[in-house]
Short mmCIF file of C-alpha atoms in Angstrom, two decimals:
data_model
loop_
_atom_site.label_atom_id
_atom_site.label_comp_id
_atom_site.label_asym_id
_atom_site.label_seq_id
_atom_site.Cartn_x
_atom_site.Cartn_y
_atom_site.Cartn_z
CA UNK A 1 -12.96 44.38 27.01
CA UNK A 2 -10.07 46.13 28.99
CA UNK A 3 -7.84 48.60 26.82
CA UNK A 4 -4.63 48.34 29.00
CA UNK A 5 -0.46 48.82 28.54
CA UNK A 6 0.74 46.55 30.44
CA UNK A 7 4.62 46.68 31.80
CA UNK A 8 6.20 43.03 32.90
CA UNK A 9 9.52 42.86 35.45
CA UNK A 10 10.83 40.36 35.28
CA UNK A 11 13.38 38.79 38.19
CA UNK A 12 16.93 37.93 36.56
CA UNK A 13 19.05 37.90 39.81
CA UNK A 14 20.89 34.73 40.81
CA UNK A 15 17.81 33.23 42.61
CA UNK A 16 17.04 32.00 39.11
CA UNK A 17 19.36 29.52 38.38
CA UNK A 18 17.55 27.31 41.41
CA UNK A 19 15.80 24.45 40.04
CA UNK A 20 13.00 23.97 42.46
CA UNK A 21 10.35 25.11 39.24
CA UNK A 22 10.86 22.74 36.40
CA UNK A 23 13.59 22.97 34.54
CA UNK A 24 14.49 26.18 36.59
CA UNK A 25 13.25 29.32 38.16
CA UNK A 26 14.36 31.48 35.11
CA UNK A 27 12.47 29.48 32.65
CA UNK A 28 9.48 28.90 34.26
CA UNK A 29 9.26 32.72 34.48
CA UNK A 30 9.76 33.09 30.61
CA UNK A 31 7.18 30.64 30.10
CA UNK A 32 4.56 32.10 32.67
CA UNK A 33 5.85 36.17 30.75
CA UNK A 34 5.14 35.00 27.25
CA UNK A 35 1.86 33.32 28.09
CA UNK A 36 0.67 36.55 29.82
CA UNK A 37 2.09 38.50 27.36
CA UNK A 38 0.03 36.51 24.32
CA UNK A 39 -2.99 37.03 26.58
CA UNK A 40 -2.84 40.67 26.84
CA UNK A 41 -2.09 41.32 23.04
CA UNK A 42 -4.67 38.71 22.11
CA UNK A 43 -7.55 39.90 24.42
CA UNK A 44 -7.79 43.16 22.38
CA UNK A 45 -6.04 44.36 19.53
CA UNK A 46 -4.93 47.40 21.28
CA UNK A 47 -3.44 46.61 24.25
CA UNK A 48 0.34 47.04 24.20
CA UNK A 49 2.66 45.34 26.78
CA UNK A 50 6.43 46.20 27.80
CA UNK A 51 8.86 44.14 29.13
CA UNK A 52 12.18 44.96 31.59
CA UNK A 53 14.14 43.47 34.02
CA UNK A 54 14.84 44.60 37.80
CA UNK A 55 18.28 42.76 39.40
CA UNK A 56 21.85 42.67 37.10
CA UNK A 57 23.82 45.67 37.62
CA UNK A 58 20.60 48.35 37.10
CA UNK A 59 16.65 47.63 36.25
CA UNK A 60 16.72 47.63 32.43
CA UNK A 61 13.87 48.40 30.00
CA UNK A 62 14.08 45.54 27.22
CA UNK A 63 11.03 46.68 24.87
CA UNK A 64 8.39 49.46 25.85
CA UNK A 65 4.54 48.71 25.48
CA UNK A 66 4.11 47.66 21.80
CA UNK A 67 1.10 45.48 20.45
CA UNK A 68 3.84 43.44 18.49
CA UNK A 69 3.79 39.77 20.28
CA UNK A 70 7.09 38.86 18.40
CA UNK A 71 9.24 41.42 18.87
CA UNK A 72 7.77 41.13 22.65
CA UNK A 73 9.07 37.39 22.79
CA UNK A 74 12.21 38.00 20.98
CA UNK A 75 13.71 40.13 23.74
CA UNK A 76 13.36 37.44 26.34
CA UNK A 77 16.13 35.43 24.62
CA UNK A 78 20.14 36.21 25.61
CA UNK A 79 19.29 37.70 29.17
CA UNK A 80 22.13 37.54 31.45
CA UNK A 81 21.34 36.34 35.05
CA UNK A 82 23.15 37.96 37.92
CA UNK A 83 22.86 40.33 40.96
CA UNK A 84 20.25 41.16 43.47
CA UNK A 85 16.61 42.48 42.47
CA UNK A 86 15.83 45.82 43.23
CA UNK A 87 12.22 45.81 43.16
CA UNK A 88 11.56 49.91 44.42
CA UNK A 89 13.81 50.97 41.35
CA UNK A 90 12.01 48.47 38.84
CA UNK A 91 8.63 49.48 40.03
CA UNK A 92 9.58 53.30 39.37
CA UNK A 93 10.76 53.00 35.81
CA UNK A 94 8.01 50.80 34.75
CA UNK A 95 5.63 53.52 36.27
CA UNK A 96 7.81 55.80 33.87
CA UNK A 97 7.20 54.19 30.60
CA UNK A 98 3.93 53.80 30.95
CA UNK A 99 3.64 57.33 31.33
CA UNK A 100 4.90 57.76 27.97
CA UNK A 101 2.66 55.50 26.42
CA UNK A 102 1.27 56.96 23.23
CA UNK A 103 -2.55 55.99 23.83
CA UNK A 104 -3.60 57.90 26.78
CA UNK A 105 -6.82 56.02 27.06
CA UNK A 106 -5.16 52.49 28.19
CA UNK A 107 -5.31 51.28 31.25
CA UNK A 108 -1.59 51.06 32.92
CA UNK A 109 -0.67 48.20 34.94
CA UNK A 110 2.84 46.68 36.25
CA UNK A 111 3.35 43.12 37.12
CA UNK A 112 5.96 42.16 39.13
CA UNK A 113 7.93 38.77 39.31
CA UNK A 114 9.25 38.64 42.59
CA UNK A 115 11.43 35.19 43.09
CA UNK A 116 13.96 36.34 45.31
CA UNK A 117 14.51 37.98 48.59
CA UNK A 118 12.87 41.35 49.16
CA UNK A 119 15.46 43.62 50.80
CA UNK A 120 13.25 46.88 51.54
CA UNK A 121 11.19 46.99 54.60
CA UNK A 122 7.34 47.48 54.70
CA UNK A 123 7.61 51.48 54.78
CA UNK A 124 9.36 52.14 52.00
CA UNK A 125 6.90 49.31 49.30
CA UNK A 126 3.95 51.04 51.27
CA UNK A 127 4.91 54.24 49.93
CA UNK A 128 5.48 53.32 46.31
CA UNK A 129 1.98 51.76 46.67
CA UNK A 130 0.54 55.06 47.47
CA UNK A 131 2.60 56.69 44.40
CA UNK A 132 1.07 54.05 41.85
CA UNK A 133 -2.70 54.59 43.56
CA UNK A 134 -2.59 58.09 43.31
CA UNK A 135 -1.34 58.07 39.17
CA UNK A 136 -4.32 55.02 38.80
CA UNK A 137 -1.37 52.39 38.00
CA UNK A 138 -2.41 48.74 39.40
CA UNK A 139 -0.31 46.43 39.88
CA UNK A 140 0.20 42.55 40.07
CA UNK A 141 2.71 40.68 42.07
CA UNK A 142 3.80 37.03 41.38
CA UNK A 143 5.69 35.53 44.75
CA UNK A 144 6.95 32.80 43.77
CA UNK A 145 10.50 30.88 44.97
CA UNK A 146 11.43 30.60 48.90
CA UNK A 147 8.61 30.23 51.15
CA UNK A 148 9.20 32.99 53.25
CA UNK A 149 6.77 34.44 55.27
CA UNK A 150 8.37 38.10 55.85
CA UNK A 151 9.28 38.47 52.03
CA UNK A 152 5.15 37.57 51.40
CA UNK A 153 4.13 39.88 54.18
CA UNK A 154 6.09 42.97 52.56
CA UNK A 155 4.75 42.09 48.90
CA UNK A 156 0.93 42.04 51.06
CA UNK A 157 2.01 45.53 52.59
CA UNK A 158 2.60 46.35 48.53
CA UNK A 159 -0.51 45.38 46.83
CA UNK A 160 -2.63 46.25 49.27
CA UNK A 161 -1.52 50.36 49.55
CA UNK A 162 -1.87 50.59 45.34
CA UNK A 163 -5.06 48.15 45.38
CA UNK A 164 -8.53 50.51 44.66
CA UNK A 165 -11.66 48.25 44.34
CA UNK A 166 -10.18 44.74 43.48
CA UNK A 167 -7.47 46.31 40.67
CA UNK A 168 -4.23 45.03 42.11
CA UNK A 169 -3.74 41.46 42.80
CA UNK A 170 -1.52 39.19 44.42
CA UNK A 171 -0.79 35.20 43.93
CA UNK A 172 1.71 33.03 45.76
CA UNK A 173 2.95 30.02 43.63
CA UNK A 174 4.81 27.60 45.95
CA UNK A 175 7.18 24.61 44.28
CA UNK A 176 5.88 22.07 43.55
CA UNK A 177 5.17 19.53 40.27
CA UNK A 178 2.92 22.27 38.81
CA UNK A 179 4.13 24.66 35.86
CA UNK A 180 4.66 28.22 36.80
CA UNK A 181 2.42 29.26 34.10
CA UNK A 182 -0.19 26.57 34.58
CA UNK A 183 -0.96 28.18 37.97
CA UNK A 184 -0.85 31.45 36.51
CA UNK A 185 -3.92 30.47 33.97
CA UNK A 186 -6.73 30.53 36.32
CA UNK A 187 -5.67 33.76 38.83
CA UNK A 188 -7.13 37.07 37.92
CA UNK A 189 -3.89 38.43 36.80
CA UNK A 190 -3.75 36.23 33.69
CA UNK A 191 -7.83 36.49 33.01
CA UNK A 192 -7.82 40.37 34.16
CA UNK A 193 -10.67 42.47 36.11
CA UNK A 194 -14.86 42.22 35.05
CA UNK A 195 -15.99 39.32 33.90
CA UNK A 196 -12.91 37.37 33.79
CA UNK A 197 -11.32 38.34 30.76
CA UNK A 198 -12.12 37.49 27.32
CA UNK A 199 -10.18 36.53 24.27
CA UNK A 200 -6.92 34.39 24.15
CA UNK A 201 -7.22 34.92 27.83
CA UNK A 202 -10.73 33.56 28.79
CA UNK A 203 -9.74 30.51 26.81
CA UNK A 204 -6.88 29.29 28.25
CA UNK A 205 -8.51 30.14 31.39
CA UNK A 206 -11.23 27.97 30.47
CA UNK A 207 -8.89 25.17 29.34
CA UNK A 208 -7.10 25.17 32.75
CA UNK A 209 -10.19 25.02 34.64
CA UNK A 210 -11.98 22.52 32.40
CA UNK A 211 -14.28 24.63 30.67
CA UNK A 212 -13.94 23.83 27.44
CA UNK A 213 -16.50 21.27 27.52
CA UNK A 214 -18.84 23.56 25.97
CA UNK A 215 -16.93 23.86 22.59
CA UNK A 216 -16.32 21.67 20.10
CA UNK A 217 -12.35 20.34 20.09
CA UNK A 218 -11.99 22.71 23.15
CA UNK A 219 -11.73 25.91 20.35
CA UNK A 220 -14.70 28.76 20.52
CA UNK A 221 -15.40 29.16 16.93
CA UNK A 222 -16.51 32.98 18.11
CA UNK A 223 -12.50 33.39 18.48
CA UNK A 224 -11.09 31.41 15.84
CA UNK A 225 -13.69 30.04 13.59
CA UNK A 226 -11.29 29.05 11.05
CA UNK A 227 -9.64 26.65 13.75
CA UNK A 228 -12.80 25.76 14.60
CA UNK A 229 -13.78 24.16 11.13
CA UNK A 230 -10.00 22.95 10.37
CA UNK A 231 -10.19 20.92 13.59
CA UNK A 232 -13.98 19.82 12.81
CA UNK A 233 -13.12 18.46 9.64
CA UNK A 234 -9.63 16.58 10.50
CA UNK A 235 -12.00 15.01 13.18
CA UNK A 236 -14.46 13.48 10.54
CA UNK A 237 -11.83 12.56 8.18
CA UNK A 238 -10.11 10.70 11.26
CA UNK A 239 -13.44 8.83 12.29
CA UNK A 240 -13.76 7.95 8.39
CA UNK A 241 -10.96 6.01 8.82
CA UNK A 242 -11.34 4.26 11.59
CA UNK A 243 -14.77 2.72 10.60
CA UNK A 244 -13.08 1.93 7.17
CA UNK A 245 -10.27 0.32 8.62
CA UNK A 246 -12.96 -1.21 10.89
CA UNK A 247 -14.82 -2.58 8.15
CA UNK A 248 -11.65 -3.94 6.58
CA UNK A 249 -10.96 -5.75 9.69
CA UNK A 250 -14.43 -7.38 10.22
CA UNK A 251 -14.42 -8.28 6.57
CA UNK A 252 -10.96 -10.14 6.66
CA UNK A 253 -11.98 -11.59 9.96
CA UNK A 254 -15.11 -13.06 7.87
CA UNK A 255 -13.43 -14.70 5.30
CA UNK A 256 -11.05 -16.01 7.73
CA UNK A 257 -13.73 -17.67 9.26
CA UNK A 258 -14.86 -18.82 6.09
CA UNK A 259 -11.99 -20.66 4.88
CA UNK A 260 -11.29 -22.03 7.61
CA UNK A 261 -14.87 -23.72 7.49
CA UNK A 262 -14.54 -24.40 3.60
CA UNK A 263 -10.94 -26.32 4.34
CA UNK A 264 -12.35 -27.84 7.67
CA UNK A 265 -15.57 -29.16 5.77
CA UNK A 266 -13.14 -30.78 3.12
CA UNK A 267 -10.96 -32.35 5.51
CA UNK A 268 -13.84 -34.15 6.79
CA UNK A 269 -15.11 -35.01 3.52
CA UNK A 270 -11.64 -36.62 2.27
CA UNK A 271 -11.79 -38.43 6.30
CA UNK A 272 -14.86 -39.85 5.20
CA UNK A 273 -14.60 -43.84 4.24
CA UNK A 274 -15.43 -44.53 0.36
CA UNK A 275 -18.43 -45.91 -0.69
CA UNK A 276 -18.96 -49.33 -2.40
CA UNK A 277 -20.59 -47.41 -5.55
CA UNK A 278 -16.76 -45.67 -5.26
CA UNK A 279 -15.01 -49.10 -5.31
CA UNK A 280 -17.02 -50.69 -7.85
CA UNK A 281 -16.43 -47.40 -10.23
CA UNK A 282 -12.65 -47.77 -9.62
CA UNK A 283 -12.42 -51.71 -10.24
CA UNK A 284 -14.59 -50.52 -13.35
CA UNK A 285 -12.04 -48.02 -14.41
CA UNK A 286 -8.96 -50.45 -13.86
CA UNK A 287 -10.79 -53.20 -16.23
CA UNK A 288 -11.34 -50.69 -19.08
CA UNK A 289 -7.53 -49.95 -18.37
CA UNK A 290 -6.39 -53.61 -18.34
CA UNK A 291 -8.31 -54.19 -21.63
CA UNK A 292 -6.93 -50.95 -23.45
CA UNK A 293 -3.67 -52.03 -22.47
CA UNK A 294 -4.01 -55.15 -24.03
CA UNK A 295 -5.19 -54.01 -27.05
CA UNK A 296 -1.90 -51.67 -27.68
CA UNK A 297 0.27 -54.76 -26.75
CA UNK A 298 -1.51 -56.89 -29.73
CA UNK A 299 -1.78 -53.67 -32.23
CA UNK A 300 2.12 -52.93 -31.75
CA UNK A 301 2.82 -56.96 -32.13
CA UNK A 302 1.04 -57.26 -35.25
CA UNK A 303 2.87 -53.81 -36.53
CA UNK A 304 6.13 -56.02 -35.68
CA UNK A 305 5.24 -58.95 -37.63
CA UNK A 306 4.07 -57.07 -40.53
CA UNK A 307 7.35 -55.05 -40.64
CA UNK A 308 8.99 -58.90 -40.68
CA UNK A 309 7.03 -60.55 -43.25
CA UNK A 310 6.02 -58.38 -45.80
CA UNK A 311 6.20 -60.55 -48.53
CA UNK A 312 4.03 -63.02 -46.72
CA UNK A 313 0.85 -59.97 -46.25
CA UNK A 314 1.45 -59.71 -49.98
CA UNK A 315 1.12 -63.36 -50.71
CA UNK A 316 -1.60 -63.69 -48.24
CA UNK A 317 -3.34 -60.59 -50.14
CA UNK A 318 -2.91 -62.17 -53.34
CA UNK A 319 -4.37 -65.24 -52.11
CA UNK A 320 -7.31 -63.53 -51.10
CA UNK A 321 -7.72 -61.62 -54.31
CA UNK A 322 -7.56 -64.97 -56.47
CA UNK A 323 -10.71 -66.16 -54.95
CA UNK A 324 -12.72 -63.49 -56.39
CA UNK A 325 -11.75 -64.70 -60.05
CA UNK A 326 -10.45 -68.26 -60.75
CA UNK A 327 -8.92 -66.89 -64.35
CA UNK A 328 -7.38 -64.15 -62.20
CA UNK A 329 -5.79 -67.05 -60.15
CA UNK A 330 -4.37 -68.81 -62.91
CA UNK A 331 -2.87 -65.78 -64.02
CA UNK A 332 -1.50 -64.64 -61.19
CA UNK A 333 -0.34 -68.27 -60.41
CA UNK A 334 1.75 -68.07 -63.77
CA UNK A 335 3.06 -64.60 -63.22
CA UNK A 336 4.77 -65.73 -59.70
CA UNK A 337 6.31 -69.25 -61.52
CA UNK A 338 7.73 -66.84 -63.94
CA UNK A 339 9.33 -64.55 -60.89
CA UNK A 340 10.76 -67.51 -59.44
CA UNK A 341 12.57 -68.99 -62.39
CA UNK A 342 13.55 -65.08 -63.53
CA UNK A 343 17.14 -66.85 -63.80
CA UNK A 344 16.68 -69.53 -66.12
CA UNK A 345 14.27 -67.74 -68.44
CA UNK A 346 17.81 -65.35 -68.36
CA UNK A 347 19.66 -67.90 -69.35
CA UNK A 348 17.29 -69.51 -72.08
CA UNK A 349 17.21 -65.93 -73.46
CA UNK A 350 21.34 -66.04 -73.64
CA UNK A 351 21.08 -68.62 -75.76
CA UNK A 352 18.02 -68.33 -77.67
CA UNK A 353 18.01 -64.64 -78.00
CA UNK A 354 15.49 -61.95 -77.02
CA UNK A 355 13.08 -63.43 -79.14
CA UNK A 356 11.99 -66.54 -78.31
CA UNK A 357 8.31 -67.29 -77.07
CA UNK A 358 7.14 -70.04 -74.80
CA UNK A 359 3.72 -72.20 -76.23
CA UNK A 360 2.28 -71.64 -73.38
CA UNK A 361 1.98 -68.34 -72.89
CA UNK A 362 1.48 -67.91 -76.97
CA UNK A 363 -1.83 -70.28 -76.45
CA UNK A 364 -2.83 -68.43 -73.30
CA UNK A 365 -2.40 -65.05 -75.39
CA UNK A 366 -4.18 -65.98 -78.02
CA UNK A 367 -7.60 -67.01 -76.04
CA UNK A 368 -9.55 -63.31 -76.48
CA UNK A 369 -11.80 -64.21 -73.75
CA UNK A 370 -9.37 -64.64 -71.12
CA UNK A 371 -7.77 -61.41 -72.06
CA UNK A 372 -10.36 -59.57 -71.90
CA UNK A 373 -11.69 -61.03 -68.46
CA UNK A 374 -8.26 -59.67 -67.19
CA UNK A 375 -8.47 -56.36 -68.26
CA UNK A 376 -12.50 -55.96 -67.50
CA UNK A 377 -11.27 -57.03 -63.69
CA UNK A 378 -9.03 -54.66 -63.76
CA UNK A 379 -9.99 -50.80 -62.12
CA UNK A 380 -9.65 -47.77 -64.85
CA UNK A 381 -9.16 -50.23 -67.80
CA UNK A 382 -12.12 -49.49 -70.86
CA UNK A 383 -11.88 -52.54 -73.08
CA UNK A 384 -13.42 -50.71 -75.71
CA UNK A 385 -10.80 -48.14 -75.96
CA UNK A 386 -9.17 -48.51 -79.95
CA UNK A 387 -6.09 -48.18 -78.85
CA UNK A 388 -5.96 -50.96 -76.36
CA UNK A 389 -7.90 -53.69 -78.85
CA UNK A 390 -4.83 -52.67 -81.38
CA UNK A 391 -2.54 -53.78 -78.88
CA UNK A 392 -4.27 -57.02 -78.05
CA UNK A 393 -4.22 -57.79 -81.86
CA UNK A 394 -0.77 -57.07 -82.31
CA UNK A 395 0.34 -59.62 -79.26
CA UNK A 396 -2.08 -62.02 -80.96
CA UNK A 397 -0.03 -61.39 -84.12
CA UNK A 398 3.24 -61.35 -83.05
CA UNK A 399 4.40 -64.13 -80.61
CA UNK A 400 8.53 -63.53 -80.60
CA UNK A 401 8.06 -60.37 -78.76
CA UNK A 402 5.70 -62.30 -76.16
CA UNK A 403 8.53 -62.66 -72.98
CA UNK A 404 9.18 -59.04 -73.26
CA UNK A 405 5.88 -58.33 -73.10
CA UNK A 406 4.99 -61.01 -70.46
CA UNK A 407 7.44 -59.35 -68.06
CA UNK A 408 5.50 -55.60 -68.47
CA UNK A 409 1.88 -57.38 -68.11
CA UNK A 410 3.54 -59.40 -64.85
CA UNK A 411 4.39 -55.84 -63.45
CA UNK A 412 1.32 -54.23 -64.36
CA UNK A 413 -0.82 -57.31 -62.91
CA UNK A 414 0.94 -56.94 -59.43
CA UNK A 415 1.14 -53.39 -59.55
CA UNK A 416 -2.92 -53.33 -60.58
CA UNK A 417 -3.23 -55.81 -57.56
CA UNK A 418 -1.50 -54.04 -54.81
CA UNK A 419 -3.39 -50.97 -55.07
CA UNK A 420 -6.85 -53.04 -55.04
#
C-alpha cells in the first residue's frame, strides 16, 4: 500500500469549452479529477492529494495535499475557464507544495491534464523532467483533446526524462463515445505502481475490467463488509418477492382454469336434453298444482256462501241437532213458531196484558219429564242442583208469568245450541 501526496493540474484554458468529450472537455476532466482523487484518499487513509490549475491569467493552487475528499471536491466547483496553459510553470509550483507537505514519508507525485496545445519545445519539458527525477517526484500525464502528434511527442520527451523504473506514466485518451474517466479506470495512473493498487482503486479497476465476478454484488466485503451484507440481504428480500408474487400468479392462473372448467361443465349440463323421468316429475308437479288450485277456488266459494246465508248454516245446524233428540226437535220446532209470530204474540200481549199464558205451553211446562230431558241434554246443566228444581216448581206453579219466561228459555235453548 503506497503512502503518496499526490498534486492534480488541472487544464482550464479555452480548449475546454470543446465538446468533443461528452458533455465537454472541462467536465469530463472534473469527472476523471474527482474519481482519481477518491481513489487516492480511499486506497490508504494517509495519502493526501492537492489540487491547482495551470492556464487563466497564472497557475493557481486551489487546495494543497489534504486527506479531506470533500473539501478536495468542493474546490472544483466555480472555476473560471480562460487563457492558455502553461504547463512548465504548473509543473514547478506543484513540485513546490509538495515540498511542503507535512509527512515527509509520502510519496510525491504530479499529474498533469494536458488538453490543449503544448507551447514549449522538447528542451525546455526535458529539463523539468530531470528537475522532478533528481527530487524523486513522478509524474503522470493525461493527453487528451487534439490528436496531435508533436504536442504527444513533447509530453513523451516529458515522462520519459522524470520516469525511474516504471514510476511516471503516460496515457493518450482520444475522442471518442468513451467517458474520460472510464478510460482512466484501468491505466496505471488511476490503479498506481506494485501490484495494481488496492482499495477504492483496485475496485473500480476491477469493475472496469470485469473483475468483479469474483464478489458477490460486485462489492469485496474485505473493503466494505457492511455494503457487502446490506446488498446481500436487499438481494434475498428481492428474490422473496418474486417467487411470492410468482406463486400468486400460478395460483390465480389455477383457479382461472378452474372456473372456467366448473362454468364450462355446467353449460354442458344445462345443453343437455331432459330426461323422460324429468318430464314425468314436472307433469307430476303441475297436477298436484292444478288440484291445489282447485281446492282454494271451492274453500273461498264456500267462505262466500256462508258469509250470504248465515241464517240458513244455522237452520241447517239446528236441523242436524234435532235428530239427536226428537223432544229436542219439538222444542226447538216451537221456539222458532214463536220467533216468527214475535209480532202478534206483541200484540195479544197489548191487549191481554203481560200476563197472559198460552195452554199449550202451560201443558208442555207442566210435563216434568220433558223438562228435565231438556235440561239433562243440555252441556253444564246438573238437574239435581236445589236451586234449579225450585225454579222448575215455581213455573209449574205459576202459569201467568209463562210468556216471559218462554222468551228467556227460547234464548237460552238457541244460545245452548249454537255453542254445541
Amino acid at each position: 500500500m503506497v503512502l503518496e501526496a499526490t498534486m492534480i493540474c488541472i487544464d482550464d484554458s479555452e480548449w475546454m469549452r470543446n465538446g468533443d468529450y461528452a458533455p465537454t472537455r472541462f467536465q469530463a476532466q472534473a469527472d476523471a479529477v474527482n474519481l482519481i482523487c477518491g481513489a487516492k484518499t480511499q486506497s490508504n487513509p494517509e495519502n493526501t492529494v492537492g489540487v491547482m490549475t495551470i492556464a487563466g491569467k497564472g497557475p493557481r493552487v486551489l487546495v494543497t495535499p489534504t486527506s479531506d475528499l470533500g473539501k478536495i471536491l468542493a474546490c472544483m466547483h466555480g472555476l473560471q475557464i480562460g487563457g492558455e496553459m502553461n504547463l512548465t510553470s504548473g509543473i514547478q509550483i506543484a513540485q513546490l507544495a509538495l515540498k511542503h507537505r507535512q509527512n515527509k514519508n509520502q510519496q510525491q507525485r504530479i499529474i498533469v491534464f494536458a488538453g490543449s496545445p503544448v507551447k514549449y519545445d522538447k528542451k525546455t519539458l526535458e529539463a523539468i523532467g530531470r528537475k522532478l527525477k533528481k527530487n524523486s517526484v513522478s509524474l503522470d500525464v493525461v493527453d487528451f483533446g487534439e490528436d496531435d502528434s508533436e504536442k504527444f511527442d513533447k509530453l513523451e520527451a516529458l515522462v520519459a526524462a522524470v520516469n525511474n523504473n516504471g514510476s511516471s506514466h503516460i496515457v493518450h485518451v482520444p475522442p471518442g463515445p468513451s467517458a474520460l474517466s472510464d478510460v482512466l479506470i484501468s491505466t496505471p495512473i488511476f490503479t498506481g505502481d506494485g501490484d495494481g493498487g488496492s482499495g477504492f482503486a483496485a475496485a473500480a479497476a476491477a469493475a472496469a475490467a470485469g473483475g468483479m465476478s469474483g464478489f458477490d454484488f460486485g462489492v469485496d466485503p474485505n473493503i466494505d463488509p457492511e455494503l457487502a451484507l446490506a446488498l446481500r440481504v436487499s438481494m434475498e428480500e428481492e428474490r422473496a418477492r418474486q417467487e411470492a408474487a410468482a406463486k400468486r400468479a400460478a395460483e390465480d392462473a389455477a383457479k382461472q382454469e378452474k372456473g372456467g372448467e366448473i362454468s364450462s361443465s355446467h353449460d354442458e349440463i344445462m345443453a343437455e336434453p331432459v330426461s323422460s323421468s324429468a318430464i314425468a316429475a314436472d307433469d307430476k308437479r303441475h297436477d298436484l298444482t292444478d288440484d291445489e288450485t282447485a281446492l282454494l277456488e271451492q274453500a273461498l266459494a264456500m267462505s262466500m256462501d256462508d258469509a250470504k246465508s248465515g241464517v240458513a248454516i244455522t237452520d241447517t245446524d239446528m236441523s242436524d241437532a234435532t235428530a239427536v233428540d226428537s223432544d229436542l226437535a219439538l222444542a226447538l220446532q216451537m221456539s222458532v213458531e214463536d220467533s216468527k209470530k214475535g209480532p202478534s204474540m206483541q200484540d195479544s200481549k197489548k191487549k191481554k196484558g203481560p200476563y197472559t199464558s198460552s195452554p199449550d205451553m202451560t201443558k208442555v211446562l207442566e210435563d216434568g219429564s220433558f223438562v228435565s230431558s231438556i235440561l239433562n241434554s243440555l252441556p253444564g246443566v246438573d238437574t239435581n242442583d236445589p236451586s234449579l228444581r225450585e225454579l222448575l216448581a215455581s213455573l209449574q206453579g205459576k202459569a201467568e208469568v209463562f210468556l216471559v219466561k218462554e222468551t228467556y228459555c227460547s234464548t237460552w235453548i238457541r244460545t245452548c245450541l249454537s255453542c254445541l
